[in-house]
Coordinates of C-alpha atoms and ligand atoms in Angstrom, one line a residue:
Chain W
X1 CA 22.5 223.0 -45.0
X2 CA 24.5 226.1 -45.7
X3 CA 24.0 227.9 -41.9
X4 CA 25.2 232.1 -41.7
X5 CA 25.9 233.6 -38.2
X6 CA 27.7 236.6 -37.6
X7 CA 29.7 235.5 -34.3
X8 CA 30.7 237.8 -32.2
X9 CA 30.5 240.6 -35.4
X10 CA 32.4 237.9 -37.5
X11 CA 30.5 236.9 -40.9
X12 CA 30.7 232.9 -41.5
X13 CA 29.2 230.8 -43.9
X14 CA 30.0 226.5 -43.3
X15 CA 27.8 223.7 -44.5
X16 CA 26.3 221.8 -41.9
X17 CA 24.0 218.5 -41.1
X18 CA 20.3 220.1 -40.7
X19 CA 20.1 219.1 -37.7
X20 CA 23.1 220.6 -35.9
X21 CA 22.8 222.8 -32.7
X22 CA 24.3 225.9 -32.5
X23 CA 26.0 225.0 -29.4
X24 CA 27.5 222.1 -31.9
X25 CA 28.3 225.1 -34.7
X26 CA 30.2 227.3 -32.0
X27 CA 32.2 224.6 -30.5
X28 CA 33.0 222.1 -33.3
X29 CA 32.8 223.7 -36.3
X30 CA 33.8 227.4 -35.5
X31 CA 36.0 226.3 -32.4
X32 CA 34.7 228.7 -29.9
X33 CA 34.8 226.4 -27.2
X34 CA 33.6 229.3 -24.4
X35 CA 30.4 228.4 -24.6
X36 CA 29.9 225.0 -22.8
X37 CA 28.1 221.7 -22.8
X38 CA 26.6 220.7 -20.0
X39 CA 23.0 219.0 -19.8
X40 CA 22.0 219.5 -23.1
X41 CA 18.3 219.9 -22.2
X42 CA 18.4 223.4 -21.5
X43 CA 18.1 223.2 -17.8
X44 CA 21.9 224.1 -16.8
X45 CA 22.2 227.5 -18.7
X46 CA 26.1 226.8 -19.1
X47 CA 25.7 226.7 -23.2
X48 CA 24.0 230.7 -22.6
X49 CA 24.5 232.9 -25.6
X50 CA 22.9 235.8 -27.0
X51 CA 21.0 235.5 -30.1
X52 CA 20.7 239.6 -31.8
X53 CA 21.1 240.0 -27.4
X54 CA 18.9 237.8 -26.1
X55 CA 19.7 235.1 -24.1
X56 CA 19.2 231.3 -25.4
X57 CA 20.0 227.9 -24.7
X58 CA 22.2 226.9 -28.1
X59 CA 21.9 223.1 -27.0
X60 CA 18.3 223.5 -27.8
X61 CA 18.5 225.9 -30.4
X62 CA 19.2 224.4 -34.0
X63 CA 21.5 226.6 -35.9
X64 CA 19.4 226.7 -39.2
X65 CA 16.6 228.2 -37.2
X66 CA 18.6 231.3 -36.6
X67 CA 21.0 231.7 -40.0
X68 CA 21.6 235.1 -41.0
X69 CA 21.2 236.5 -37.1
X70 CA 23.9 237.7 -34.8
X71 CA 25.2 235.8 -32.0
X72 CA 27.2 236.7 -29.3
X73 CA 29.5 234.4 -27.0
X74 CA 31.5 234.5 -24.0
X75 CA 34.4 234.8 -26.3
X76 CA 32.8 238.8 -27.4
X77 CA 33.0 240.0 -24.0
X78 CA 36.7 240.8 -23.9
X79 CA 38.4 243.7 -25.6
X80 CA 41.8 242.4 -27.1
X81 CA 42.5 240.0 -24.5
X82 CA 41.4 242.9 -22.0
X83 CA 38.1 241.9 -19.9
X84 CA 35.4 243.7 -19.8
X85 CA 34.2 245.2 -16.9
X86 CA 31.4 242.3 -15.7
X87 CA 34.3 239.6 -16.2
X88 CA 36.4 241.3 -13.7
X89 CA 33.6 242.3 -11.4
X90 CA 33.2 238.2 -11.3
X91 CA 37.1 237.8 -10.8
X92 CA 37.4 240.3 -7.8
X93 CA 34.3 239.0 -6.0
X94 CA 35.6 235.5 -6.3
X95 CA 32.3 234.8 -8.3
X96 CA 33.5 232.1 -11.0
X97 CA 35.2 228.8 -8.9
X98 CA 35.3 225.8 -10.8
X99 CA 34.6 228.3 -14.0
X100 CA 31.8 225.7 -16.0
X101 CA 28.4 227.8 -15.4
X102 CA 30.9 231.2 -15.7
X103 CA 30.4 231.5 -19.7
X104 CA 26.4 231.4 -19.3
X105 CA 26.4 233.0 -16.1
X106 CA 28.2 236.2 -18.0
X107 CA 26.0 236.0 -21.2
X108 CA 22.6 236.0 -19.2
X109 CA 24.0 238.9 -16.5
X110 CA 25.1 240.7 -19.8
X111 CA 21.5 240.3 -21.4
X112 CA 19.9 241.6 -18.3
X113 CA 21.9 244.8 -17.5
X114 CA 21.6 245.6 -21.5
X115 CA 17.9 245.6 -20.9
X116 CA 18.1 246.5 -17.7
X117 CA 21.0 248.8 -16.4
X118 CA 19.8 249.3 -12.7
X119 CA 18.1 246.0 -11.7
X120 CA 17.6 244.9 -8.1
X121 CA 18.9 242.0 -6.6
X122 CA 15.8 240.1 -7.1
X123 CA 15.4 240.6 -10.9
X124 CA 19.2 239.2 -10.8
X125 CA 18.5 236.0 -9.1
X126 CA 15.3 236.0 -12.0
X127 CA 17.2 236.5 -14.8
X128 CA 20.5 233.7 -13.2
X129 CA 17.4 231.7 -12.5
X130 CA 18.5 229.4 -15.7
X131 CA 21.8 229.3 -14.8
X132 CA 22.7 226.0 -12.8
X133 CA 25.9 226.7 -10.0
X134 CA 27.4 223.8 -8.5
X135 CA 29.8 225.7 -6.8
X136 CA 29.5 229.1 -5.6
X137 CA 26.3 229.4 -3.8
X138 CA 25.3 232.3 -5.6
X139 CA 26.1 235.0 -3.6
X140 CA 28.8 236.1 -5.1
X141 CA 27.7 236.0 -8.4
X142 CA 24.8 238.2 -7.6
X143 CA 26.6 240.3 -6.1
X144 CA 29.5 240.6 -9.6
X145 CA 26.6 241.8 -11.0
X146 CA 25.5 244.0 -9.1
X147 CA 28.6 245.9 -8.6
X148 CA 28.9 246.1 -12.5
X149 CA 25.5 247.7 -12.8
X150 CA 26.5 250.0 -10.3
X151 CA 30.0 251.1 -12.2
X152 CA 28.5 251.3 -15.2
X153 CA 25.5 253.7 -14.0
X154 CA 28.5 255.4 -12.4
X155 CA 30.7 255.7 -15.3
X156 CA 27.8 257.1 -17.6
X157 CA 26.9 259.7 -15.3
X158 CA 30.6 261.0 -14.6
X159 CA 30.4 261.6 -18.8
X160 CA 30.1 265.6 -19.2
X161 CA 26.4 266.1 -20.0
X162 CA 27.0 267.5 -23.6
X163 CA 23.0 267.4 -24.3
X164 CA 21.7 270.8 -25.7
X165 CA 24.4 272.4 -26.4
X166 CA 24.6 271.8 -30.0
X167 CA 22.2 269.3 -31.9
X168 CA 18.8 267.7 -30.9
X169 CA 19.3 264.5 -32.4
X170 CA 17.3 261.4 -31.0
X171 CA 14.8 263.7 -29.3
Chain C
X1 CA 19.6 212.6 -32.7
X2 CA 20.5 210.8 -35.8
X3 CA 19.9 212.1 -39.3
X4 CA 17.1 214.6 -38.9
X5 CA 16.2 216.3 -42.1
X6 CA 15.0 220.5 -41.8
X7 CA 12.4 221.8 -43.9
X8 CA 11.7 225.4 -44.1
X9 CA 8.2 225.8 -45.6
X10 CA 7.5 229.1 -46.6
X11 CA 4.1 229.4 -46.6
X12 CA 1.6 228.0 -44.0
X13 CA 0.0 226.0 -46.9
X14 CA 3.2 224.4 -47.8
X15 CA 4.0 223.5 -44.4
X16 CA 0.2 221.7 -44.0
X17 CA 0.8 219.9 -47.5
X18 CA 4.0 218.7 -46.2
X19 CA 3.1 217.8 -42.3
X20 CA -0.5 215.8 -44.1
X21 CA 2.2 214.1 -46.5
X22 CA 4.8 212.7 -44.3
X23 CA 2.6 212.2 -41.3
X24 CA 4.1 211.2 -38.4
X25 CA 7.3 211.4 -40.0
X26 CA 7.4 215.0 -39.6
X27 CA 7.2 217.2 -36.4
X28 CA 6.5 220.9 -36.6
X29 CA 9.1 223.1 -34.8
X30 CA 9.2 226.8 -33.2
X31 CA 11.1 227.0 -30.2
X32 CA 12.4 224.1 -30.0
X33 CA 12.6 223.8 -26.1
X34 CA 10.3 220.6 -26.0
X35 CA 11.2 219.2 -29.5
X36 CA 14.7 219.3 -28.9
X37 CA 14.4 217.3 -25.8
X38 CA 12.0 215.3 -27.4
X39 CA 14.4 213.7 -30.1
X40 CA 17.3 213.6 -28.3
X41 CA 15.8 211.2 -25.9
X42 CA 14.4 209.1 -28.0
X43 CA 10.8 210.1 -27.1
X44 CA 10.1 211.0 -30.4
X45 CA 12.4 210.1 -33.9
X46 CA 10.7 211.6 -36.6
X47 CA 12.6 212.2 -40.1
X48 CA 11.9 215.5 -40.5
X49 CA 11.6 218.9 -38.5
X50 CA 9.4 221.1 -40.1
X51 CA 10.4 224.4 -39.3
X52 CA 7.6 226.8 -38.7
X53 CA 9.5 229.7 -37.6
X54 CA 9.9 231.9 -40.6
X55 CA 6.4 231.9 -41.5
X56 CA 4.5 235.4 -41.5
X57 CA 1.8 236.3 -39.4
X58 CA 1.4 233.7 -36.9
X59 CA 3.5 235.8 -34.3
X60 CA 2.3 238.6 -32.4
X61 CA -0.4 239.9 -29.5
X62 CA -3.7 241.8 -30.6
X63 CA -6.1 243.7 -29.1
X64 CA -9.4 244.4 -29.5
X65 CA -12.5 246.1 -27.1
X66 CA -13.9 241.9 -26.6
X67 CA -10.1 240.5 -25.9
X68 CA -7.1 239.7 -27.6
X69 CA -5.2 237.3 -30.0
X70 CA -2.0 235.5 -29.6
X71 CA -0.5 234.5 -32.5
X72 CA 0.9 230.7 -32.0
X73 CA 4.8 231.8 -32.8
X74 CA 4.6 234.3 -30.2
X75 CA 7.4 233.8 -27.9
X76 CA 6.4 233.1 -24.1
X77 CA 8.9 236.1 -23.0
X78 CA 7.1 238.5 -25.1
X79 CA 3.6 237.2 -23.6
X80 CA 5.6 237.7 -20.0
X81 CA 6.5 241.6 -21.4
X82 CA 3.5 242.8 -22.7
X83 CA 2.0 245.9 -20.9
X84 CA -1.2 245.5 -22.7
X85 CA -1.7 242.0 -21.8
X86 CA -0.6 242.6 -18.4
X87 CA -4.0 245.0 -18.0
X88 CA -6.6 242.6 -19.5
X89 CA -5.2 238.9 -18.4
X90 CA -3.0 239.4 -15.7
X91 CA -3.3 235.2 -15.4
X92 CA -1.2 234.8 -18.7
X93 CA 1.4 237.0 -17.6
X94 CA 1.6 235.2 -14.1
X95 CA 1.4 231.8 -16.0
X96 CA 4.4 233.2 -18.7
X97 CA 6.6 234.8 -16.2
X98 CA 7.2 231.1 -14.2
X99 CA 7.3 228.9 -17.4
X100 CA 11.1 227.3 -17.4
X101 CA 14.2 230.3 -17.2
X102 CA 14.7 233.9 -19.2
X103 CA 16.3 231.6 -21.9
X104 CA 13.6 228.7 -22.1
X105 CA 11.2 231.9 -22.4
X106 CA 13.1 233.5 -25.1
X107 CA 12.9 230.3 -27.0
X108 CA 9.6 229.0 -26.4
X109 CA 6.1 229.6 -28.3
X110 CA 2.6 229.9 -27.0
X111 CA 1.5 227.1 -29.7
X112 CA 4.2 224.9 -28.4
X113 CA 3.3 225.0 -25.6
X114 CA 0.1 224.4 -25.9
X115 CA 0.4 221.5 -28.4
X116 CA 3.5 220.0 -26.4
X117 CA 0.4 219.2 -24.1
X118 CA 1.6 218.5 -21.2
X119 CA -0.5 217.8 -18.2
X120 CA 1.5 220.4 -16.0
X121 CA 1.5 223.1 -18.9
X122 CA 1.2 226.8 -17.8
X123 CA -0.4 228.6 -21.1
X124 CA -3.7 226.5 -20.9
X125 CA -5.2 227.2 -17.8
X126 CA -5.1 230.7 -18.1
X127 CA -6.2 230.8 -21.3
X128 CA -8.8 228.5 -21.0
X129 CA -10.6 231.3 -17.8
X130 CA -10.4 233.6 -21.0
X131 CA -12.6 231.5 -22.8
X132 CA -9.6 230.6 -25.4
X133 CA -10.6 229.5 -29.1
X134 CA -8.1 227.7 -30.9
X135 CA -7.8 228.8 -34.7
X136 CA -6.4 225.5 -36.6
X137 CA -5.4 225.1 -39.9
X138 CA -5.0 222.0 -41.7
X139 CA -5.5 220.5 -45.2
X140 CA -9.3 221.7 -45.4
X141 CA -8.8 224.9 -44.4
X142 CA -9.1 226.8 -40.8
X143 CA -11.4 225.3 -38.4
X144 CA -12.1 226.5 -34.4
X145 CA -12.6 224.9 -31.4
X146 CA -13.0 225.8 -27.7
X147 CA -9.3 225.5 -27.0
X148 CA -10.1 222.8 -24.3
X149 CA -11.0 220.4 -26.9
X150 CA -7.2 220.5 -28.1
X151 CA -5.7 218.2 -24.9
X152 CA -6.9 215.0 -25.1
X153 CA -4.1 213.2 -22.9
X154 CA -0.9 213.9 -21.8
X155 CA 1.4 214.7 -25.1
X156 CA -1.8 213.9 -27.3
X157 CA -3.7 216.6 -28.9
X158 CA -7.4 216.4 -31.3
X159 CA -4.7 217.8 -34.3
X160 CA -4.8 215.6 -37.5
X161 CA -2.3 215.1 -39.5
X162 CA -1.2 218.3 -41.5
X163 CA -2.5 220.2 -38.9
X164 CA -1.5 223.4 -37.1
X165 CA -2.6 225.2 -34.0
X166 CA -2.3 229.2 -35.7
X167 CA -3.7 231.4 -32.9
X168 CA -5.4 231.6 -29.7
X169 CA -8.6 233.9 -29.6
X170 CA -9.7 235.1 -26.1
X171 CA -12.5 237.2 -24.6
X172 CA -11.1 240.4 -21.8
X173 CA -12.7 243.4 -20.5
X174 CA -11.3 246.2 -22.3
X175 CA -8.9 248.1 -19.8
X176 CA -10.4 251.7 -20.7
X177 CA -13.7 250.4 -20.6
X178 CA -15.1 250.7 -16.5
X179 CA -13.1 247.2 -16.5
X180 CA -14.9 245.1 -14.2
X181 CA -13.1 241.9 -14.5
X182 CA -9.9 240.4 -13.2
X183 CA -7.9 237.1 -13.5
X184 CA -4.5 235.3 -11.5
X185 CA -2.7 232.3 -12.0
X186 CA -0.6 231.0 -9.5
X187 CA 1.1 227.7 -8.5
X188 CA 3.2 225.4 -6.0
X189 CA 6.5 224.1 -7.2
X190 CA 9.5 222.9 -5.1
X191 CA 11.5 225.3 -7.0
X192 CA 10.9 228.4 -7.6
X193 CA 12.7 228.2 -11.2
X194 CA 13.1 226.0 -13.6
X195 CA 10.8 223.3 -12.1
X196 CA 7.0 222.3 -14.0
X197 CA 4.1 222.9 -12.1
X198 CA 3.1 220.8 -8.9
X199 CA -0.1 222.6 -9.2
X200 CA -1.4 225.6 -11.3
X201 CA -4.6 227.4 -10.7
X202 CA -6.0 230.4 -13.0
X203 CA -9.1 231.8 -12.0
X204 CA -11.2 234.6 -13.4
X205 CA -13.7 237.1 -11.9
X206 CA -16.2 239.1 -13.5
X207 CA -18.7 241.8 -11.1
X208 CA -21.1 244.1 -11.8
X209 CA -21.5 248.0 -10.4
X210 CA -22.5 246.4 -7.0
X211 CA -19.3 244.0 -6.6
X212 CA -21.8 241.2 -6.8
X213 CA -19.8 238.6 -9.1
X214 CA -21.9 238.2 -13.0
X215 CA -18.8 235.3 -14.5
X216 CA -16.2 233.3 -12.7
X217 CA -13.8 230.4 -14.1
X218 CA -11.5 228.4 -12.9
X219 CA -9.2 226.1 -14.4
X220 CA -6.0 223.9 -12.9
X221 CA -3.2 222.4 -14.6
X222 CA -1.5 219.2 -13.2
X223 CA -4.2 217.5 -11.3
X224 CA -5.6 215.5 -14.5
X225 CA -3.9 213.9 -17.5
X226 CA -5.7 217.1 -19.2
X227 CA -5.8 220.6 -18.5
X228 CA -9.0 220.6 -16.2
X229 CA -12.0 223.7 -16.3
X230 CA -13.9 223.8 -12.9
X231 CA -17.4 224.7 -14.4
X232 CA -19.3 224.2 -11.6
X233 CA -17.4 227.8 -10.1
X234 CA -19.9 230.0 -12.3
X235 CA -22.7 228.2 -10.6
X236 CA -21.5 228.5 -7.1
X237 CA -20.3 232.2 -7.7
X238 CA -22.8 234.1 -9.9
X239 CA -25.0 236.1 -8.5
X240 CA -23.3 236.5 -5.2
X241 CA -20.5 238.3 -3.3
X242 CA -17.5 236.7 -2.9
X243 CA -16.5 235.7 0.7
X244 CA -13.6 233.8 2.2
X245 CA -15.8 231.1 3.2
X246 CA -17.8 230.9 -0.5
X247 CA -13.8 230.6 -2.5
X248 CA -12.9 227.6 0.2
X249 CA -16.1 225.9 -0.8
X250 CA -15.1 226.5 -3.8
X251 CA -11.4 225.4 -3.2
X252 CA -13.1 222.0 -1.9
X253 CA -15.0 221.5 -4.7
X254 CA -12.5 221.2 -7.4
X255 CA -10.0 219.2 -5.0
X256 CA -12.5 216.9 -5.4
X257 CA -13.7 217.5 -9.5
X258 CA -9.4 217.0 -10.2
X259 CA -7.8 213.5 -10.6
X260 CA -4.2 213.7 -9.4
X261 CA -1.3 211.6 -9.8
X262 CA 1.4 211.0 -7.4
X263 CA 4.7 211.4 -8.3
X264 CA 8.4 213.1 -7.7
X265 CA 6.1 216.5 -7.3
X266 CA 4.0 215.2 -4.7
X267 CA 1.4 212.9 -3.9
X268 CA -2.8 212.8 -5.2
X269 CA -3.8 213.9 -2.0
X270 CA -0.7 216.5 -0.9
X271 CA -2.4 217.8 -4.7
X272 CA -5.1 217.6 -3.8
X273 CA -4.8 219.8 -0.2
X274 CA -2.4 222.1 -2.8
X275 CA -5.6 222.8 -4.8
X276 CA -8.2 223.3 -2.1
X277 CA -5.2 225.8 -0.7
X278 CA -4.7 228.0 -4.2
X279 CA -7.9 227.7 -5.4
X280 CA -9.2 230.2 -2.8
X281 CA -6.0 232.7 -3.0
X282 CA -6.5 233.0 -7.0
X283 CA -10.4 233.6 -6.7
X284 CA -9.4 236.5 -4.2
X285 CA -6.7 237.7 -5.9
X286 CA -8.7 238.5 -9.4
X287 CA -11.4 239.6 -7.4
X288 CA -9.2 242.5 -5.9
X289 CA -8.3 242.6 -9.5
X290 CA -12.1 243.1 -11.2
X291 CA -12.8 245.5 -8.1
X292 CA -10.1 247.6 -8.8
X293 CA -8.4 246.8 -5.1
X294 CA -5.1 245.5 -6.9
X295 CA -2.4 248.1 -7.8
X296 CA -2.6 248.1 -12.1
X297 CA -0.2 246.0 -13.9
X298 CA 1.3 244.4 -10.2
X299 CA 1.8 240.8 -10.2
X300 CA 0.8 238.3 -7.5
X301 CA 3.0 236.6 -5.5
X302 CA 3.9 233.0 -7.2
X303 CA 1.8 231.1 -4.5
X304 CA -0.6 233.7 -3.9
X305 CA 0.3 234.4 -0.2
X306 CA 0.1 238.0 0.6
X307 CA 1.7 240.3 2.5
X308 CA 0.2 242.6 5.2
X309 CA 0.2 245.3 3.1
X310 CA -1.4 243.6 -0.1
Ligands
LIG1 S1 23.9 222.5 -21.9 FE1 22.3 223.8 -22.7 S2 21.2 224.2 -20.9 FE2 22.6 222.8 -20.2
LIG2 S1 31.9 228.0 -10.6 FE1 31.7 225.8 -10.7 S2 29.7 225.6 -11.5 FE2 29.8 227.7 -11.1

């Protein structure tokens, strides 16, 4: 079965058995081995990756179900080797230990603050609630999110506020 | 899994035709959350998945001024993020919003769930205190049924072959309307994510312009190898006010009408105690609801204990 996914805003096209996951189509057959296998029964969150931005479990998701949609992985995060600002908000708090759940962990933190830029702590913990940790204890996860929502609400506002000066667009 | 085959049918007829053809060879899919699990442990080995996901029109929430229809492809998230929904059956929002993780919910479809049919499922106890109709079509066209009528034991629906579930009809007050009705689900897990129901209870409350109650259902999921209605509520409720000491008869009443199991989420009678405990709190709850004593759009607390200040 001939399965399309733009991957992290990369076009491909491979043949596949019908019945292969898209966890199986990252990791063996495009080699993006980010995204982990852990449970396979969708209860562990560390296979976590955004399908056209929301979050799914790809070891439950066959990969002909979603041909010709945009997925994004762990490895679409970075900018040239550069991390973005959530992966280093999760390497200064000390937030990733062992590193298995830390692919899913970042790809269900970046669904929510996409959705929701300013969330509290307790729609955090809701939207990690799929993400298993055997290491951390949390906290400091929560907290690596936090701190990113709180830099980027930061960052947007220290932009000059250009709006009326010129054009109206998107009012 | 070994060898499963895909088809992609891409009309609802053609995917009927093929599912009556191949029989139990062939499973439906949507989500994929249960099926998934389903082959790779062996539970079920069918030949092939029939893919229902790309067909038109079965996804999507609609209102009108008796309720509202919920396609079967309609994902469990979107149920959970509905504003208008949130107005006319609070209950399916509360049951959506605990159903597995934000993936699981992303994933998952109202009609899976519901035909997965498992005893501890969320969807069917709060649709079933909305009056839910099941809209089915199969080889000889569409036929309804009372959407309780679907479960016949856990994992076993009344579908025949080539049948499939296309849309839940329910009756709701009409939020612009001098809405007089309310509904809650809530439930007992060990976990507060990620964990199946140890009980769920979804209750609904209808009054008239002197609080005194006109339509009342209950229904609890978990407590019987089917999703269980408590119709004996309407009788102990209509026509009367509700009082603390009228919802724990009530609470006693379908503690007893249930038929738990025991097992790793507790025991029959710790179910049992569970019901007689929630029972009383969801009753209150869309009462404050159908009164207009609840803030609009605020959900309950998961286990229905509240606060001072609620
Ligand atoms: S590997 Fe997919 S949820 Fe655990
Ligand atoms: S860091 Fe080890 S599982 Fe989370």
């Amino acid at each position: 079965m001939l399965v399309e996914l733009k991957v992290n805003g990369f076009p491909y096209r491979r043949e596949v058995a019908p019945d292969t996951t898209l966890l199986t189509y990252l990791r063996e057959v495009l080699e993006l081995t980010g995204t982990k296998w852990g449970c396979l029964t969708g209860d562990c969150g560390a296979c976590t990756v955004l399908v056209d931005g929301e979050p799914v479990v790809s070891c439950l998701q066959l990969a002909c179900q979603v041909s010709g949609h945009e997925v994004t992985t762990v490895e679409g995060l970075d900018t040239a080797g550069e991390l973005n600002d959530l992966q280093a908000h999760f390497v200064s708090n000390g937030a990733s230990q062992c590193g298995f759940c830390t692919p899913g962990m970042l790809m269900s933190a970046e669904a929510l603050l996409r959705n929701n830029p300013d969330p509290s702590e307790a729609e955090v913990r809701e939207a990690l609630s799929g993400n298993l940790c055997r290491c951390t204890g949390y906290n400091k996860i929560v907290d690596a999110v936090l701190e990113t929502a709180k830099a980027r609400a930061m960052a947007v506002s220290a932009v000059p506020d250009l709006s009326g000066s010129s054009s109206s667009v998107g009012s | 899994m070994a060898n499963i085959d895909v088809f992609v049918p891409s009309t609802l007829e053609e995917a009927v035709a093929f599912l009556a053809h191949h029989g139990d060879r062939a499973i439906p899919i949507a989500g994929g959350t249960d099926v998934m699990i389903d082959t790779r442990i062996g539970r079920i080995s069918p030949e092939w998945l029939v893919d229902l996901r790309a067909l038109s029109g079965l996804s999507g929430i609609e209102y009108d001024a008796n309720g509202f229809r919920i396609g079967a492809l309609t994902r469990i998230r979107s149920i959970e993020l509905d504003q208008g929904l949130r107005q006319r059956s609070t209950a399916l929002v509360e049951a959506a919003r605990v159903l597995g993780s934000v993936q699981v919910r992303t994933m998952a479809t109202i009609g899976g769930n519901l035909c997965h049919a498992t005893p501890s499922a969320e969807m069917p106890p709060a649709l079933l205190v909305h009056h839910g109709i099941a809209e089915i079509a199969g080889p000889d066209g569409i036929r309804s049924i009372p959407l309780g009528q679907l479960f016949v034991g856990p994992g076993h629906t009344s579908l025949e072959p080539g049948e499939i579930l296309v849309r839940v009809t329910c009756k709701a007050a009409n939020p612009s309307s001098a809405s007089s009705a309310g509904s809650c689900y809530l439930r007992q897990t060990v976990r507060w994510a990620m964990d199946l129901a140890g009980v769920g209870v979804a209750a609904s409350i209808e009054v008239d312009e002197a609080k005194v109650v006109s339509g009342a259902k209950l229904a609890l999921s978990a407590v019987a190898p089917v999703p269980l209605e408590v119709d004996v509520v309407s009788d102990m409720l209509v026509g009367k006010e509700l009082t603390p000491q009228l919802t724990k008869e009530v609470g006693r009443v379908a503690a007893e009408a249930c038929s738990p199991i025991s097992d790793v989420r507790g025991t029959a009678e710790y179910r049992r105690q569970v019901v007689a405990a929630l029972v009383p709190r969801a009753l209150y709850i869309a009462w404050l609801r159908a009164t207009q004593n609840w803030p609009v759009g605020k959900l309950a607390p998961i286990n229905g204990v509240l606060s001072e200040e609620e």
